C-alpha positions as a printed Julia matrix, in Angstrom:
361×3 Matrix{Float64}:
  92.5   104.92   85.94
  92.28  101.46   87.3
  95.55  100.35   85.25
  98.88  101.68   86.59
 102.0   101.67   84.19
 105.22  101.87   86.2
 107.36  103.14   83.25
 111.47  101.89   84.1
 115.31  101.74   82.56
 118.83  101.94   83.53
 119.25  104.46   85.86
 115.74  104.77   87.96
 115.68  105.13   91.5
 114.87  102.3    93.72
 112.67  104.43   96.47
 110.1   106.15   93.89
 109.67  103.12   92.47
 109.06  101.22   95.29
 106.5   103.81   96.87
 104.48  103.51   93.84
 104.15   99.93   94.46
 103.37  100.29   97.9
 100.9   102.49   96.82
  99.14  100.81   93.64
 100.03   97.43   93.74
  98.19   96.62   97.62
  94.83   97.34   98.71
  94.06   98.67  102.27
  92.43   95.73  104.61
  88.55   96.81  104.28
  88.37   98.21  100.6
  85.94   96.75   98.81
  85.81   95.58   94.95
  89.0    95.45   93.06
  92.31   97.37   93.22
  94.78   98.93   91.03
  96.47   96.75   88.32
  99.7    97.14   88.13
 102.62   96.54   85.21
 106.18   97.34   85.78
 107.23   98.26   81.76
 110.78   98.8    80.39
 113.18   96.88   78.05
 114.44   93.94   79.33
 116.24   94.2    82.5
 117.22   97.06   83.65
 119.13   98.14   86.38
 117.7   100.61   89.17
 120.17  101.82   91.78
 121.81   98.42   93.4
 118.85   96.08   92.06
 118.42   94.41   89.11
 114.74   94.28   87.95
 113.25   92.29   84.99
 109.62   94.87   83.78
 106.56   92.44   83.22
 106.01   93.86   80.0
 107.66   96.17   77.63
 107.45  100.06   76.95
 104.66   99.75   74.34
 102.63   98.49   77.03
 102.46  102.02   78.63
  99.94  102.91   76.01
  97.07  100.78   77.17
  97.33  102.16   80.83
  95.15  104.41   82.28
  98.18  105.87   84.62
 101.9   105.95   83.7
 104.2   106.66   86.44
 107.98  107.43   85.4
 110.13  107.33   88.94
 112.52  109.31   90.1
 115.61  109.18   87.29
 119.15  109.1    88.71
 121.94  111.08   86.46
 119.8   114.3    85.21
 123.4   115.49   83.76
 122.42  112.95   81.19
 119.46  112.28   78.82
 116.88  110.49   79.55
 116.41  107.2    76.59
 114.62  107.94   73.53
 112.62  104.35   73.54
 111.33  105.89   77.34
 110.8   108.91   76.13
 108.68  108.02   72.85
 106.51  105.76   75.01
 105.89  108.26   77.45
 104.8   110.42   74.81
 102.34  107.88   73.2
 101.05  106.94   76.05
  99.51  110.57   76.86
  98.39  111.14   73.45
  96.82  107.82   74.13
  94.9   109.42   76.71
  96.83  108.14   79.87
  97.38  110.28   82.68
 100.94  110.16   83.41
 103.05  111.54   86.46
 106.58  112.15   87.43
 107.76  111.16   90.65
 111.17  113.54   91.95
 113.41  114.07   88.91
 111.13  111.61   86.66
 110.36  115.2    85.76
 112.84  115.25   83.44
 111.44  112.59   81.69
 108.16  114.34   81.33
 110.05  117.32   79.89
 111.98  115.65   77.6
 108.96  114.06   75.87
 107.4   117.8    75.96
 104.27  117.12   78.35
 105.03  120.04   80.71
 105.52  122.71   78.03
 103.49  125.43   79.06
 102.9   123.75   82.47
 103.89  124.06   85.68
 105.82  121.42   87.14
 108.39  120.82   89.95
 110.84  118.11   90.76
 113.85  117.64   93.81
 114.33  121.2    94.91
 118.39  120.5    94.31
 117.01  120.15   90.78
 114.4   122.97   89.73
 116.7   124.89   88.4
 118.69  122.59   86.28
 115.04  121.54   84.77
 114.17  125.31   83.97
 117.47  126.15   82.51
 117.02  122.8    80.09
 113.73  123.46   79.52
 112.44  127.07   79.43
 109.25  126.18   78.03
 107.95  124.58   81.45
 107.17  126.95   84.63
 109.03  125.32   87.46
 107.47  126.16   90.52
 110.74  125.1    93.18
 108.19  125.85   96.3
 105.61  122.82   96.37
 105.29  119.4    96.98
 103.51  118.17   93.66
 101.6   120.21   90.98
  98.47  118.29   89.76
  97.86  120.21   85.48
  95.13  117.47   85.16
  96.43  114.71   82.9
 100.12  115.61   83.67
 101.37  115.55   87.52
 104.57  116.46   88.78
 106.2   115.57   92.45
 109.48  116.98   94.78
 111.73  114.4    95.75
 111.43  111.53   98.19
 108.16  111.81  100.6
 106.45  113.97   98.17
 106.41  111.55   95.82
 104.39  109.84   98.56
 102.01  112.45   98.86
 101.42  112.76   94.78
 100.67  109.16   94.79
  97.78  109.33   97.53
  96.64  112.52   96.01
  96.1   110.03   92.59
  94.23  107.51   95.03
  92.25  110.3    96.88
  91.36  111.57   93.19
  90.04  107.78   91.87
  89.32  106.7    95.12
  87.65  109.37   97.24
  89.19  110.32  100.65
  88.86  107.5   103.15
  89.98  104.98  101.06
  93.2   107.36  100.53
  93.53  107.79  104.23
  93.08  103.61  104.75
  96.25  103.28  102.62
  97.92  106.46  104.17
  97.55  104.55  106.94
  98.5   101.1   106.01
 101.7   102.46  105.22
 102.1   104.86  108.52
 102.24  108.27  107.03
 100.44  111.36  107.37
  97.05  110.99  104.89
  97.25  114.4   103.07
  99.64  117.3   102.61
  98.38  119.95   99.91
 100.47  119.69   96.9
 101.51  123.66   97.32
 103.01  123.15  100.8
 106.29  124.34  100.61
 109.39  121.8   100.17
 111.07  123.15  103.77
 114.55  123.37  101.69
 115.53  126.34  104.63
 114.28  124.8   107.27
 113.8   121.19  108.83
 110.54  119.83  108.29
 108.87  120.19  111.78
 108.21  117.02  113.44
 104.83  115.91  115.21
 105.36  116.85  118.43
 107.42  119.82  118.81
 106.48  122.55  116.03
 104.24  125.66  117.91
 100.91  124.09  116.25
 101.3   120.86  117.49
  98.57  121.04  120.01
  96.46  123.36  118.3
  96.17  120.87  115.39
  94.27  118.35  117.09
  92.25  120.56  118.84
  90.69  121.95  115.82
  90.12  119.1   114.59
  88.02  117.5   117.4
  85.55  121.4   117.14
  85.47  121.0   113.34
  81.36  121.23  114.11
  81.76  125.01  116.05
  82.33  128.28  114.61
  85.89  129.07  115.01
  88.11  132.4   114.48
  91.33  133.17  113.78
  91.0   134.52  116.94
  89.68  131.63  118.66
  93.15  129.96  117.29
  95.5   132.56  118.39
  93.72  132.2   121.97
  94.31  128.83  122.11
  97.78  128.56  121.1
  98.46  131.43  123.24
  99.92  133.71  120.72
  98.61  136.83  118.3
  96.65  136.54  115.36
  99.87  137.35  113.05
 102.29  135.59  114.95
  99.91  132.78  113.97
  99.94  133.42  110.82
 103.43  133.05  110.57
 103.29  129.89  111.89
 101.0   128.54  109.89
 102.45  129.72  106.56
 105.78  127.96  108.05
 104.03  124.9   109.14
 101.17  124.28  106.45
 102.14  126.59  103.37
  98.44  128.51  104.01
  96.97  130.64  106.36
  94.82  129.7   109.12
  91.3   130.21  107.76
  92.32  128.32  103.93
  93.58  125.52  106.15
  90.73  125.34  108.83
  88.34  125.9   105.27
  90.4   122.22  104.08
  89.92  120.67  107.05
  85.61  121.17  106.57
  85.67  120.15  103.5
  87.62  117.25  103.85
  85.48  115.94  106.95
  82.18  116.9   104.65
  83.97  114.4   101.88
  84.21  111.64  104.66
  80.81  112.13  105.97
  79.57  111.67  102.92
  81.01  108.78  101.49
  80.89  106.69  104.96
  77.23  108.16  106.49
  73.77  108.43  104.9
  73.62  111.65  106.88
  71.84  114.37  104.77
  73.78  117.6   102.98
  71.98  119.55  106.18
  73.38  117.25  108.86
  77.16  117.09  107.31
  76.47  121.34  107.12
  76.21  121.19  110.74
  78.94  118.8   111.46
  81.27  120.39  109.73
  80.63  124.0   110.61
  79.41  124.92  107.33
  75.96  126.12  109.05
  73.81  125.98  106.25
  73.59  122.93  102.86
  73.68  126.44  100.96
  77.3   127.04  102.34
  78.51  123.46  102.33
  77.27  123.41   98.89
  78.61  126.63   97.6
  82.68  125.98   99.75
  82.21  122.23   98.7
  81.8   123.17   94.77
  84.28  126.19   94.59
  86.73  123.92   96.29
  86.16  120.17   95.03
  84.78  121.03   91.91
  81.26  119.1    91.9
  78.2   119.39   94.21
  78.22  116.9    97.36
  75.71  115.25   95.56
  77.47  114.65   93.1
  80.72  113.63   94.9
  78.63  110.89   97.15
  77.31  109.81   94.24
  80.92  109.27   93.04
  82.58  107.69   96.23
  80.59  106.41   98.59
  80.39  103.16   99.77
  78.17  100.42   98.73
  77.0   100.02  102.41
  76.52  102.96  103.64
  72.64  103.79  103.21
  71.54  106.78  101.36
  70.23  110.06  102.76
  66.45  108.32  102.51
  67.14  105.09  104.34
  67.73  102.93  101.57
  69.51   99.89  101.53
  72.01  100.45   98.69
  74.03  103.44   99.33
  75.07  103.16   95.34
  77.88  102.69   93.25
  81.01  102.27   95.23
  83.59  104.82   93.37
  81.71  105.37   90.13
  83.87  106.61   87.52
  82.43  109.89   86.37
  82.3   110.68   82.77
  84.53  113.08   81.49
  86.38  114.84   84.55
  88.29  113.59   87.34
  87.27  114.9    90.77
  90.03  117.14   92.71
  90.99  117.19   96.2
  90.67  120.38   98.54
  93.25  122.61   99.6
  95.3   121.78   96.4
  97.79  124.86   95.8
  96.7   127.14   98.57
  97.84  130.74   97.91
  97.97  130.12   94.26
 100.26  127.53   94.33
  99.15  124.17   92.91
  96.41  123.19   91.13
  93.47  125.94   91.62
  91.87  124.59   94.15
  88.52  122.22   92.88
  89.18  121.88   89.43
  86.88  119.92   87.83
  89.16  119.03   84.49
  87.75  117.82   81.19
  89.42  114.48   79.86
  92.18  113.96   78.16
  90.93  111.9    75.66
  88.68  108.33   75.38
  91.08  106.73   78.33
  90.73  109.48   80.48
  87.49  109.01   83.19
């Protein structure tokens, strides 16, 4: 997935398409070996909001790329261009893995990769994309829904968070979270948060969780209730439960559950500390829990997953200089990231998907 298509014509937004070269086209200071290459594609220049942009290469060249991104696509009262559409369409039967950003959805839908899917776009928009295309199950309540070798994103900053859930998925974790952070913005949001269309999203410092959040996360090592939460937020269990399912889209225990395994996924790709160690760091107890929450939610074993991401520095669990291949592609499946479609919604959560065909990892 190491080549990124950015698939454009007359009429694409400016900001999708400029997040996904934020994204892809810059590595994070600190990242070793080499980055995301990166093609802008369409035919000839083409216009995108107030900016006139001339593509690197054309649309054919969307079938050699391992990821094809279509932005966020401007008048959905009219059709998207058969010459996009046909390449989008050859490029997944090529084997690429290909996302919408926002209303690139109807894109997607027009070259028939979300039939039988679930898929979401702009909330202002999910129902104009189900009522054109009844074969695709719009979910209107989520940020992005990951199907595997087709991806779907809301509008605007969840196009963001689709983009580092891509990175997190080729990338592993902290090198998702280095370019979360490059670019100031929060490192992870599970794709089945809602979109907050009733309500403003809260901001940092003055929802009722605000304090509780960091708090948790500095005791991610002790045995913590729902109880212990309530208590510390100074509220009942159920009024925190409401609160969470306002804030985070989950309850407490899924999310606290997220938060362990995600630490366990840092731990091991940046430590040589052993399965028991990162048990007890977490709060897992026990390598037989880690291991069992770990596969149900991520999809492989942590073996398998520091085998996968970590860092050629780091040491192994034995002391050994080389702490292995940095990122190893791993044949046949693509690994997912926790907490994806909590309460049903998204992805179920730790897929561990077959490929899509010889491009596919």
């Amino acid at each position: 997935m190491d080549s990124v298509a950015l698939a454009v014509t007359d009429g694409m937004l400016h900001f999708e398409l400029s997040l996904a070269c934020e994204v892809f086209g810059s590595a994070p200071a600190g990242v070793p070996g080499p980055w995301y290459d990166v093609a802008v594609c369409g035919p000839d220049a083409v216009r995108v909001d107030r900016f006139l942009l001339e593509p690197d290469h054309g649309l054919d060249r969307l079938r050699d790329a391992g990821t094809v991104i279509v932005p966020g696509w401007a008048d959905i009262d009219r059709d998207p261009p058969a010459d996009l559409v046909d390449a989008v369409r050859a490029a997944h039967a090529a084997g690429a893995r290909v996302a919408s950003l926002c209303t690139g959805a109807f894109v997607l839908a027009a070259a028939g990769l979300l039939d039988g899917r679930r898929a979401t776009t702009h909330w202002a928009h999910t129902g104009e994309l189900a009522a054109r295309h009844p074969g695709v199950r719009v979910d209107p309540d989520v940020l992005y829904v990951d199907e595997g070798s087709v991806l779907t994103s809301a509008g605007k900053a969840a196009a963001m968070d689709l983009c580092l859930h891509l990175v997190r998925l080729d990338r592993g974790s902290s090198v998702a979270n280095a370019v979360a952070r490059r670019l100031v913005v929060p490192p992870h949001r599970d794709g089945g948060q809602a979109q907050f269309v009733t309500t403003p999203v809260p901001a940092p410092d003055n929802h009722p969780l605000a304090a509780l959040f960091p708090w948790v996360l500095e005791r991610l090592d002790q045995p913590l209730t729902v109880e212990d939460l309530a208590r510390r937020a100074g509220m009942s269990s159920r009024h925190l439960g409401r609160h969470f399912r306002s804030v985070t889209g989950t309850t407490p225990l899924q999310w606290l559950l997220t938060q362990r395994i995600r630490h366990a996924q840092e731990l091991l790709e940046t430590t040589g500390d052993s399965v028991d160690t990162i048990a007890a760091a977490t709060g897992m107890g026990t390598a037989t829990t880690l291991r069992r929450h770990f596969n149900r939610t991520v999809g492989v074993p942590p073996d398998t997953y520091r085998r996968t991401f970590r860092s050629r520095n780091v040491p192994g669990p034995d002391g050994g200089p080389d702490g292995g291949p940095a990122r190893t592609a791993v044949s046949g499946a693509a690994v997912a990231s926790p907490g994806d479609g909590p309460s049903g919604r998204g992805t179920a959560p730790g897929s561990w998907r077959p490929s899509a065909g010889p491009a596919r990892r």
